[in-house]
Amino acid sequence: MRAWERFLSGDASAMVPGANTVVASWLRSHELGINPSGRAAPLAARGDAMEALRVRHAELLEAASDVFSRSAELLVGSRSLMLLTNPDGIVLDTIGDHQTLDDGQDIHLMPGGDWREHTVGTNGIGTALATARPAQVHAAEHFCEGIKAWTCAAAPIFEPGTGRVLGVVDISGPPSTYQRNNLSLAVSTARQIEMVLSHRMNVERMQLLEACLAHASGADRSGLVVLDRHGRLVHSSGRAPVLVALGHRLPGLAEGAPIHDWPAQLPQPLRADWFSVIRSEGRTIGAVLRIPPPPQSNAGRSPPLKLQAGPDPFAAILWRSGSMERVIARAHRLVGKRVPVLIEGETGVGKELFARALHGDPTDGRPFVVFNCGAVVKDLLASELFGHVRGAFTGASAGGAAGRFEQAHGGTLCLDEIGEMPLELQSFLLRVLEEGAIYRLGSGQPHPVDVRLIAMTNRRLRDEVAAGRFRRDLYHRLSVTGIEPPPLREREGDVELLVDVFNRQLAARHGVEARLFSEPVMAMLCAYRWPGNVRELHNTVESLLLMAEGEAVTVEEVAALLESPPLPGGLPATAGLPVLAAEAGSQPCTSLEQAERAAIATAIAQAHGNLAEAARSLRISRSTLYRKMERYGLGG
């Protein structure tokens, strides 16, 4: 507060390096002429105008509806609220604690409130929009005096494929509700909304491609241009001219222009009479342009194109290697089957992608529920899985609550980190699988459930059984069929494919230029053994894009990022295991357990003992971190 007062007085001692997010926002607010004594955000829409705004952003609201519904009950009594805004910072929807919702109206933290920095200065929503990054603004860090009695954490929602900001998820409340993990929750919620949008986009694109085949005559000399409902190129073939890269808007099409206006905006040499609108289930999903073959091209036709019935459930998995082909061929035989499946594989290999593919058609309405057994403390795990009735325990919901099994009824329940489940709960899980019914905590009334179970783990459950940490009978019940996605180091040729795709996708998402990966750089990436697998490769490419020092990626940049860069001659140091400084020194790790212990020790040291921050940097839950610290004797 004193820094803010000195800042307003022009005291130079109030300034800190401009990299400070709050100070940078204060500077922007000051330059915009925001009144620091402001009491509330302005109302940009109400009544019919608010309804029209919600209709305009119906797709975003629909994508957020499920996660907001699930969060609503959790926020009751929390003194916090969750908001969804459009890309202009105008609030579209709010859920949360009733008293806090009422209090929020005093500062227009409600539908129609305009929370851009341009209108109300530094705040979570406005700063997240101004920087296109998650932002947490607490109490006196706000620019306007009237909103310093609040704390907020906000994360942008990005449009899949383009990186355009679609809106913001914000968690707000009085200063007493401040928690650092509120920002993680906001980011997680934004990512879940992006996943829903991405899934719907993929479904629409498959429908467009099927429509594309319906328009094809079978002549291989004709051309097709397929556009989604935003004017972005989905597919081109045959004699179609190369006008734009896949995923980008066709030149000339104005953003937001209705599809029926597109024929008049088509760039040369495309013609309006080649244009057809594509509709599915009563709504417009895109357009196709069929470029006819020249008159003399009637001879030498190829057989008509054939497309398998329905979309490929494994389309989200990128691969060209033989090792991945064999696993996917095995997995294809299990799609939609009601048999349990155990997916074992290293961290970052894409186990959840396989689980979603095994679930089957995501458009058929059957639920797909994912639950991480290592992300919840043991005392609450049973309630999360099986639900509870009113009064089952202190803090139980007033009306009781359904657990994950009931939520997944008729569909698939995916249990991640199944090896983290305590022994005493494993017997309850076995009983559910055998009886097909659950008992909520505090109730003797059975609830029949029809659920297909998919279990995932980065451990060898057979070894856990031998060590007495996992029930043998449950292991055999879960592993009726099994899949083991191969680690990236065993997927020959896939690193090049993934680098190319990640380079283009992430560049579009962050609004930066894709970079060039030379042969020496690519050879270095292929030689590395990727202990973090596809997730590590994705993060490496993203870092190379965001920290770019030039158009071409250099060997030095890659060496600085990789935990164990390859040695000259193409052999990775210490077989690709992380070379990390343990407490006693900096000797290379010689086993996976030593590598994991060293990684945890290093993360804790770099976080200066902040275990929540260390868990985030390791991309594991805090409960998992506590267990591993105890296992490796790092609790002191």
XYZ file of C-alpha atoms in Angstrom:
636
model
C 0.000 0.000 0.000
C 2.871 2.356 0.831
C 4.495 1.550 -2.519
C 1.226 2.431 -4.306
C 0.999 5.734 -2.449
C 4.632 6.580 -3.308
C 3.966 5.566 -6.921
C 1.036 7.974 -7.175
C 3.114 10.741 -5.630
C 5.825 10.261 -8.246
C 8.404 9.076 -5.735
C 11.151 7.370 -7.769
C 11.928 5.028 -4.849
C 8.577 3.347 -5.450
C 9.760 1.990 -8.779
C 11.124 -1.526 -9.129
C 12.283 -3.269 -12.330
C 9.643 -3.090 -15.055
C 9.586 -6.888 -15.224
C 7.451 -6.786 -12.092
C 3.955 -7.587 -13.350
C 2.139 -5.327 -10.898
C 4.375 -2.299 -11.437
C 4.219 -2.740 -15.216
C 0.423 -2.744 -14.929
C 0.440 0.334 -12.666
C 2.502 2.139 -15.319
C -0.001 1.179 -18.028
C -2.905 2.246 -15.796
C -1.240 5.597 -15.102
C -0.570 6.182 -18.808
C -4.210 5.329 -19.589
C -5.360 7.998 -17.149
C -7.199 5.621 -14.806
C -8.520 7.372 -11.703
C -6.775 5.660 -8.732
C -9.664 6.598 -6.434
C -12.133 4.666 -8.633
C -14.650 2.603 -6.687
C -15.856 0.044 -9.265
C -15.608 -1.177 -12.838
C -18.075 0.321 -15.323
C -21.069 -1.674 -16.520
C -20.678 -2.267 -20.249
C -23.895 -4.220 -20.792
C -27.173 -4.984 -19.065
C -30.632 -6.247 -19.966
C -31.064 -6.967 -23.683
C -27.486 -5.892 -24.446
C -26.200 -8.425 -21.927
C -28.344 -11.162 -23.436
C -27.063 -10.295 -26.917
C -23.488 -10.502 -25.594
C -24.138 -13.961 -24.169
C -25.638 -15.117 -27.465
C -22.557 -13.817 -29.310
C -20.314 -15.852 -27.009
C -22.607 -18.873 -26.707
C -19.857 -21.279 -27.820
C -17.509 -20.142 -25.048
C -20.290 -20.265 -22.443
C -21.304 -23.741 -23.556
C -17.693 -24.972 -23.400
C -17.373 -23.612 -19.855
C -20.754 -24.845 -18.622
C -19.661 -28.292 -17.400
C -16.596 -27.176 -15.479
C -18.495 -24.216 -14.004
C -21.323 -26.545 -12.915
C -18.842 -28.871 -11.207
C -17.128 -25.935 -9.502
C -20.325 -24.270 -8.264
C -20.883 -26.683 -5.393
C -17.235 -26.508 -4.318
C -17.387 -22.724 -4.062
C -20.442 -22.605 -1.787
C -19.324 -21.262 1.569
C -15.808 -20.585 0.303
C -16.285 -16.789 0.152
C -14.953 -17.023 -3.418
C -16.530 -16.687 -6.830
C -15.530 -17.752 -10.331
C -16.145 -15.585 -13.400
C -15.993 -16.027 -17.146
C -15.356 -13.020 -19.387
C -15.254 -12.412 -23.114
C -12.022 -11.271 -24.844
C -12.921 -7.660 -24.016
C -12.959 -8.344 -20.273
C -16.753 -8.100 -19.940
C -18.126 -10.624 -17.445
C -20.435 -13.194 -19.053
C -21.142 -15.539 -16.130
C -20.490 -15.862 -12.389
C -20.815 -18.690 -9.875
C -19.792 -19.076 -6.239
C -20.545 -18.147 -2.671
C -23.869 -16.296 -2.474
C -22.698 -13.595 -0.066
C -19.595 -12.919 -2.165
C -21.710 -12.737 -5.330
C -23.821 -10.069 -3.610
C -20.732 -8.178 -2.424
C -19.266 -8.333 -5.927
C -22.172 -6.329 -7.309
C -20.935 -3.318 -5.335
C -17.888 -3.100 -7.605
C -19.687 -4.585 -10.665
C -17.916 -7.930 -10.368
C -21.003 -9.323 -12.100
C -22.320 -9.996 -15.617
C -21.817 -6.886 -17.707
C -18.886 -5.511 -15.671
C -16.005 -4.256 -17.841
C -12.713 -5.306 -16.199
C -10.145 -4.249 -18.781
C -7.091 -2.333 -17.587
C -8.357 0.431 -19.895
C -11.362 0.956 -17.625
C -10.384 -0.045 -14.101
C -6.586 -0.369 -14.073
C -4.620 -3.224 -12.554
C -6.767 -6.264 -11.757
C -6.562 -9.988 -12.432
C -8.833 -10.058 -15.482
C -7.499 -6.899 -17.120
C -3.848 -7.726 -16.488
C -4.292 -11.274 -17.815
C -5.796 -9.810 -20.987
C -3.113 -7.119 -21.306
C -0.271 -9.644 -20.999
C -1.977 -12.744 -22.444
C -0.620 -14.558 -19.374
C -2.088 -15.757 -16.066
C -2.124 -12.997 -13.453
C -2.731 -12.884 -9.705
C -3.470 -9.463 -8.177
C -3.885 -9.305 -4.414
C -5.490 -6.538 -2.317
C -3.385 -3.352 -2.450
C -1.776 -4.459 -5.718
C -4.942 -3.262 -7.483
C -4.631 0.207 -9.010
C -8.026 1.567 -7.994
C -8.662 2.176 -4.325
C -12.215 0.809 -4.401
C -11.197 -2.728 -5.365
C -8.248 -3.166 -3.007
C -10.556 -5.111 -0.701
C -10.441 -7.999 -3.196
C -7.976 -10.616 -4.390
C -8.183 -12.215 -7.823
C -6.420 -14.829 -9.947
C -7.121 -14.977 -13.677
C -6.037 -17.044 -16.672
C -6.676 -16.389 -20.384
C -8.546 -18.928 -22.492
C -6.838 -19.431 -25.859
C -8.516 -20.555 -29.063
C -7.096 -23.969 -30.033
C -5.019 -23.781 -33.181
C -4.677 -19.998 -33.353
C -3.727 -18.875 -29.854
C -6.282 -16.040 -30.022
C -7.588 -15.011 -26.585
C -11.264 -15.953 -26.274
C -11.846 -14.827 -22.697
C -10.650 -15.151 -19.107
C -11.408 -17.376 -16.114
C -11.121 -15.465 -12.832
C -11.346 -16.498 -9.175
C -12.057 -13.589 -6.822
C -12.885 -12.989 -3.195
C -11.953 -10.929 -0.145
C -8.213 -10.890 0.761
C -8.738 -13.633 3.349
C -9.403 -16.090 0.491
C -5.982 -15.483 -1.062
C -4.126 -18.697 -1.928
C -1.314 -19.110 -4.413
C -2.997 -22.195 -5.819
C -6.014 -20.093 -6.845
C -3.954 -19.171 -9.894
C -3.309 -22.853 -10.625
C -7.048 -23.511 -10.356
C -7.816 -20.660 -12.771
C -5.214 -21.956 -15.255
C -6.522 -25.516 -14.921
C -10.098 -24.362 -15.528
C -9.027 -22.374 -18.598
C -7.188 -25.411 -19.972
C -10.271 -27.609 -19.434
C -12.377 -25.136 -21.415
C -9.743 -25.136 -24.168
C -9.878 -28.944 -24.266
C -13.658 -28.857 -24.764
C -13.267 -26.298 -27.554
C -10.472 -28.330 -29.151
C -12.553 -31.495 -29.049
C -15.530 -29.789 -30.675
C -13.249 -28.285 -33.296
C -11.871 -31.731 -34.123
C -15.371 -33.185 -34.397
C -16.447 -30.383 -36.730
C -13.331 -30.807 -38.839
C -14.020 -34.498 -39.249
C -17.580 -33.663 -40.312
C -16.156 -31.177 -42.794
C -13.762 -33.746 -44.215
C -16.602 -36.235 -44.620
C -18.586 -33.544 -46.424
C -15.496 -32.911 -48.525
C -15.637 -36.525 -49.731
C -19.325 -36.131 -50.527
C -18.416 -33.246 -52.863
C -15.537 -35.116 -54.479
C -16.245 -36.632 -57.877
C -13.404 -39.133 -57.675
C -11.326 -37.275 -60.261
C -7.812 -36.953 -58.918
C -7.184 -33.811 -60.982
C -9.914 -31.799 -59.262
C -9.173 -29.690 -56.197
C -10.838 -29.151 -52.842
C -10.518 -26.331 -50.311
C -12.262 -26.941 -46.972
C -12.794 -24.097 -44.493
C -14.128 -24.254 -40.949
C -16.786 -21.793 -39.760
C -14.088 -19.291 -38.811
C -12.667 -19.269 -42.338
C -9.571 -21.296 -41.411
C -8.140 -23.823 -43.841
C -8.879 -27.396 -42.760
C -7.901 -29.268 -45.928
C -6.741 -28.665 -49.473
C -5.949 -31.184 -52.175
C -5.634 -31.789 -55.898
C -5.408 -28.607 -57.963
C -6.181 -26.310 -55.013
C -3.782 -23.321 -54.926
C -1.568 -22.869 -51.867
C -2.934 -19.638 -50.376
C -2.417 -20.111 -46.642
C -1.052 -22.675 -44.154
C -3.386 -25.178 -42.528
C -5.186 -23.690 -39.537
C -4.919 -20.091 -40.790
C -7.695 -17.848 -42.081
C -8.051 -17.651 -45.841
C -6.797 -14.262 -47.117
C -9.587 -11.764 -47.754
C -12.125 -13.248 -45.341
C -12.967 -10.610 -42.745
C -12.920 -11.866 -39.148
C -16.491 -12.258 -37.903
C -18.012 -11.970 -41.407
C -20.987 -14.344 -41.890
C -20.287 -17.325 -44.121
C -22.807 -16.215 -46.784
C -20.605 -13.125 -47.338
C -17.485 -15.177 -48.047
C -18.056 -15.793 -51.816
C -17.642 -12.049 -52.454
C -14.398 -11.983 -50.408
C -12.588 -14.974 -51.923
C -9.021 -14.313 -53.065
C -7.912 -15.056 -56.607
C -7.984 -17.555 -58.237
C -10.879 -18.965 -56.168
C -14.358 -18.339 -57.633
C -17.729 -17.847 -55.976
C -19.406 -20.538 -58.119
C -17.118 -23.180 -56.596
C -18.380 -22.321 -53.096
C -20.818 -24.441 -51.019
C -21.888 -24.058 -47.396
C -21.626 -27.180 -45.212
C -24.268 -27.833 -42.582
C -24.492 -30.589 -39.970
C -27.267 -31.270 -37.477
C -29.034 -28.068 -38.474
C -26.105 -25.652 -38.107
C -23.434 -24.287 -40.412
C -20.001 -25.773 -39.681
C -17.965 -24.486 -42.634
C -17.651 -24.380 -46.394
C -16.029 -26.265 -49.255
C -14.795 -25.035 -52.631
C -14.627 -27.685 -55.349
C -12.233 -26.724 -58.111
C -13.364 -28.563 -61.241
C -10.833 -30.467 -63.380
C -9.845 -29.083 -66.801
C -11.842 -30.522 -69.735
C -8.967 -32.700 -70.965
C -8.466 -34.443 -67.634
C -11.065 -37.202 -67.999
C -8.581 -40.023 -68.527
C -6.466 -41.812 -65.978
C -8.805 -41.503 -63.020
C -7.943 -43.045 -59.669
C -10.454 -45.039 -57.634
C -12.760 -42.893 -55.486
C -11.468 -41.949 -52.032
C -12.699 -44.059 -49.142
C -13.124 -42.952 -45.563
C -13.677 -45.208 -42.580
C -17.029 -44.858 -40.817
C -16.771 -42.255 -38.101
C -13.737 -40.301 -36.897
C -10.555 -42.147 -35.862
C -10.505 -42.092 -32.043
C -6.677 -42.076 -32.146
C -6.458 -39.003 -34.397
C -5.156 -36.895 -31.496
C -2.061 -39.123 -31.167
C 0.776 -38.141 -33.511
C 3.021 -40.968 -34.684
C 4.765 -42.618 -37.616
C 6.959 -45.163 -35.791
C 6.465 -48.902 -35.956
C 6.506 -49.244 -32.161
C 3.575 -46.821 -31.844
C 1.757 -48.449 -34.760
C 1.775 -51.815 -32.976
C 0.401 -50.347 -29.734
C -2.324 -48.380 -31.544
C -3.312 -51.456 -33.550
C -3.753 -53.351 -30.281
C -5.647 -50.461 -28.712
C -7.996 -50.176 -31.712
C -9.409 -53.593 -30.838
C -10.444 -52.319 -27.406
C -12.241 -49.129 -28.446
C -15.706 -48.941 -26.902
C -15.396 -52.384 -25.264
C -16.616 -52.638 -21.659
C -13.557 -54.561 -20.460
C -11.172 -52.873 -17.956
C -7.849 -51.698 -19.371
C -4.576 -51.019 -17.557
C -2.340 -48.435 -19.254
C 1.227 -48.533 -17.948
C 3.859 -46.139 -19.194
C 6.407 -43.537 -18.257
C 5.386 -40.013 -17.343
C 4.557 -37.928 -20.409
C 3.977 -40.731 -22.948
C 0.320 -39.804 -23.499
C -1.567 -42.301 -21.365
C -4.646 -40.080 -21.074
C -4.789 -39.647 -24.861
C -4.988 -43.442 -25.150
C -7.662 -43.550 -22.452
C -9.812 -41.003 -24.302
C -9.390 -42.947 -27.543
C -10.385 -46.221 -25.826
C -13.528 -44.517 -24.506
C -14.751 -44.266 -28.108
C -16.876 -41.677 -29.864
C -16.819 -38.520 -27.684
C -20.003 -37.222 -29.316
C -22.315 -40.042 -28.225
C -23.130 -38.431 -24.867
C -21.476 -41.054 -22.652
C -19.465 -39.420 -19.830
C -15.685 -39.660 -19.657
C -14.439 -38.852 -16.146
C -10.762 -38.561 -15.204
C -9.639 -38.715 -11.575
C -6.070 -38.569 -10.245
C -5.711 -40.859 -7.235
C -2.520 -39.097 -6.217
C -3.995 -35.597 -6.219
C -6.256 -35.998 -3.170
C -5.317 -36.641 0.438
C -6.103 -40.147 1.641
C -8.895 -39.037 3.994
C -10.933 -37.571 1.123
C -10.166 -40.179 -1.543
C -13.080 -42.481 -0.670
C -15.539 -39.564 -0.695
C -14.234 -38.370 -4.082
C -14.590 -41.823 -5.636
C -17.771 -43.144 -4.022
C -19.560 -39.966 -2.882
C -21.077 -39.228 0.518
C -24.386 -38.512 2.198
C -25.275 -35.552 4.392
C -23.362 -35.559 7.670
C -20.988 -38.350 6.620
C -18.027 -36.338 7.905
C -17.143 -32.835 9.048
C -17.390 -30.498 6.082
C -19.558 -32.844 4.005
C -21.900 -31.133 1.544
C -25.311 -30.357 3.001
C -27.130 -32.474 0.442
C -24.443 -35.113 -0.006
C -22.548 -35.539 -3.248
C -22.082 -38.100 -5.976
C -18.610 -39.540 -6.434
C -16.674 -40.129 -9.634
C -18.198 -43.573 -10.167
C -21.724 -42.153 -10.238
C -20.603 -39.257 -12.437
C -19.193 -41.788 -14.942
C -22.313 -44.001 -14.947
C -22.940 -45.247 -18.491
C -19.467 -44.208 -19.632
C -15.806 -44.460 -18.672
C -13.964 -43.695 -15.433
C -10.241 -43.139 -15.916
C -8.225 -43.512 -12.703
C -4.794 -41.936 -13.060
C -1.903 -42.794 -10.717
C -3.771 -45.931 -9.614
C -0.573 -47.090 -7.902
C -0.960 -44.223 -5.411
C -4.232 -45.644 -4.037
C -3.845 -46.703 -0.365
C -4.148 -50.421 0.336
C -7.167 -49.976 2.596
C -9.153 -48.399 -0.250
C -8.154 -50.970 -2.847
C -10.549 -53.518 -1.325
C -13.460 -51.078 -1.776
C -12.510 -50.546 -5.427
C -12.356 -54.307 -5.975
C -15.820 -54.678 -4.454
C -17.256 -52.058 -6.802
C -15.770 -53.827 -9.813
C -17.150 -57.173 -8.716
C -20.637 -56.029 -7.593
C -21.266 -53.172 -9.999
C -22.497 -50.954 -7.172
C -21.083 -48.304 -4.845
C -21.957 -47.268 -1.312
C -21.702 -43.592 -0.497
C -19.865 -42.737 2.706
C -22.343 -42.758 5.577
C -24.904 -44.871 3.709
C -25.677 -48.577 3.473
C -27.788 -48.078 0.355
C -26.156 -49.515 -2.812
C -26.091 -47.371 -5.975
C -25.759 -49.521 -9.128
C -23.155 -48.142 -11.546
C -22.358 -49.196 -15.100
C -18.815 -47.955 -15.603
C -15.930 -49.031 -17.790
C -12.728 -48.605 -15.794
C -9.427 -47.553 -17.343
C -6.507 -47.410 -14.896
C -3.248 -45.582 -15.603
C 0.101 -45.640 -13.835
C 3.738 -44.793 -14.419
C 4.713 -47.635 -12.090
C 5.025 -51.365 -12.796
C 1.980 -52.610 -10.902
C 3.316 -56.180 -11.001
C 6.334 -54.953 -9.019
C 4.036 -53.085 -6.632
C 2.127 -56.338 -6.061
C 5.384 -58.187 -5.353
C 6.365 -55.443 -2.883
C 3.022 -55.742 -1.073
C 1.883 -52.225 -1.976
C -0.900 -53.304 -4.329
C -3.495 -56.061 -4.030
C -2.877 -59.001 -6.342
C -6.602 -59.669 -6.868
C -7.237 -56.018 -7.802
C -4.262 -56.040 -10.158
C -5.664 -59.037 -12.050
C -9.125 -57.410 -12.119
C -7.732 -54.190 -13.609
C -5.321 -55.777 -16.068
C -7.800 -57.936 -17.994
C -6.257 -56.155 -20.976
C -3.240 -53.887 -20.973
C -1.556 -51.267 -23.136
C 1.921 -49.841 -22.749
C 2.572 -46.741 -24.864
C 6.273 -46.764 -25.749
C 8.603 -44.048 -24.440
C 9.636 -41.438 -26.976
C 13.202 -42.799 -27.179
C 11.753 -46.023 -28.658
C 9.619 -44.233 -31.295
C 11.979 -43.941 -34.255
C 11.085 -41.006 -36.493
C 8.460 -39.541 -34.156
C 10.659 -36.803 -32.669
C 10.949 -35.081 -36.066
C 7.186 -35.309 -36.617
C 6.331 -33.994 -33.147
C 8.836 -31.130 -33.340
C 7.336 -30.019 -36.650
C 3.754 -30.136 -35.359
C 4.553 -28.522 -31.981
C 6.592 -25.805 -33.711
C 3.642 -24.777 -35.891
C 0.901 -25.212 -33.284
C 2.680 -23.377 -30.472
C 3.830 -20.574 -32.753
C 0.201 -19.996 -33.753
C -0.958 -20.170 -30.145
C 1.558 -17.629 -28.856
C 1.441 -15.376 -31.913
C 5.129 -15.790 -32.747
C 6.999 -16.993 -35.827
C 7.785 -20.693 -36.136
C 11.515 -21.380 -35.906
C 13.884 -23.341 -38.133
C 15.298 -26.607 -36.782
C 18.519 -27.420 -38.657
C 19.824 -30.950 -39.194
C 22.411 -30.694 -36.358
C 19.734 -29.424 -33.968
C 17.282 -32.129 -35.011
C 20.005 -34.768 -34.679
C 20.652 -33.523 -31.149
C 16.950 -33.722 -30.282
C 16.697 -37.231 -31.743
C 19.767 -38.414 -29.810
C 18.406 -37.236 -26.461
C 16.533 -39.926 -24.535
C 13.642 -37.709 -23.310
C 13.040 -38.892 -19.723
C 9.937 -36.664 -19.715
C 8.822 -38.068 -23.090
C 6.332 -36.177 -25.292
C 5.446 -33.714 -22.523
C 9.122 -32.783 -22.116
C 9.553 -32.423 -25.890
C 6.457 -30.199 -26.068
C 7.765 -27.974 -23.268
C 11.223 -27.799 -24.862
C 9.826 -26.655 -28.217
C 7.596 -24.123 -26.448
C 10.573 -22.715 -24.540
C 12.638 -22.482 -27.734
C 9.824 -20.484 -29.342
C 9.188 -18.122 -26.440
C 12.869 -17.472 -25.679
C 13.869 -17.143 -29.336
C 17.127 -15.371 -30.059
C 16.910 -15.747 -33.817
C 15.021 -17.376 -36.651
C 16.999 -20.625 -36.413
C 17.331 -22.750 -33.267
C 20.977 -23.199 -32.242
C 22.697 -26.214 -30.738
C 23.668 -24.061 -27.748
C 20.013 -23.181 -27.046
C 19.024 -26.849 -27.055
C 21.981 -27.896 -24.900
C 21.019 -25.295 -22.302
C 17.464 -26.681 -22.083
C 18.008 -30.416 -22.095
C 18.649 -32.004 -18.736
C 21.288 -34.291 -20.250
C 22.459 -33.066 -23.685
C 23.967 -35.654 -26.051
C 27.714 -36.061 -26.073
C 29.729 -35.690 -29.320
C 29.132 -38.724 -31.488
C 25.406 -38.811 -30.788
C 25.449 -40.796 -27.511
C 23.399 -39.197 -24.737
C 25.138 -38.573 -21.423
C 24.226 -41.034 -18.630
C 21.770 -42.795 -20.951
C 19.560 -39.739 -21.054
C 18.821 -39.608 -17.326
C 18.773 -36.130 -15.785
C 22.146 -34.907 -14.557
C 21.023 -32.963 -11.489
C 22.856 -31.675 -8.445
C 21.898 -33.684 -5.380
C 22.436 -32.311 -1.910
C 25.829 -33.950 -1.516
C 27.270 -32.973 -4.867
C 26.711 -33.103 -8.602
C 27.429 -36.719 -9.514
C 25.414 -38.123 -12.466
C 22.412 -40.249 -11.562
C 22.849 -43.957 -12.242
C 19.301 -45.211 -11.653
C 15.771 -43.970 -12.135
C 15.229 -43.759 -8.375
C 18.407 -41.701 -7.930
C 17.326 -39.452 -10.798
C 13.890 -38.958 -9.271
C 15.338 -38.262 -5.819
C 17.814 -35.760 -7.261
C 15.084 -34.062 -9.319
C 12.892 -33.660 -6.231
C 15.774 -32.352 -4.095
C 16.746 -29.861 -6.786
C 13.159 -28.643 -7.265
C 12.755 -28.071 -3.512
C 16.058 -26.201 -3.349
C 15.189 -24.019 -6.335
C 11.796 -23.250 -4.760
C 13.562 -22.270 -1.496
C 11.598 -24.892 0.409
C 8.180 -23.916 -0.987
C 6.712 -27.392 -1.551
C 3.684 -26.175 -3.527
C 5.984 -24.402 -5.987
C 8.297 -27.431 -6.145
C 5.345 -29.714 -6.932
C 4.247 -27.370 -9.728
C 7.730 -27.325 -11.251
C 7.821 -31.144 -11.144
C 4.248 -31.310 -12.548
C 3.037 -33.600 -9.761
C 0.472 -33.094 -7.000
C 1.563 -31.942 -3.561
C 0.335 -35.206 -1.998
C 2.512 -37.158 -4.440
C 5.476 -34.917 -3.586
C 4.972 -35.528 0.158
C 4.902 -39.315 -0.379
C 8.033 -39.258 -2.519
C 9.855 -37.027 -0.014
C 9.038 -39.547 2.710
C 10.142 -42.426 0.468
C 13.495 -40.814 -0.306
C 14.110 -39.395 3.155
C 13.842 -35.765 2.068
C 11.523 -34.618 4.836
C 14.169 -33.038 7.027
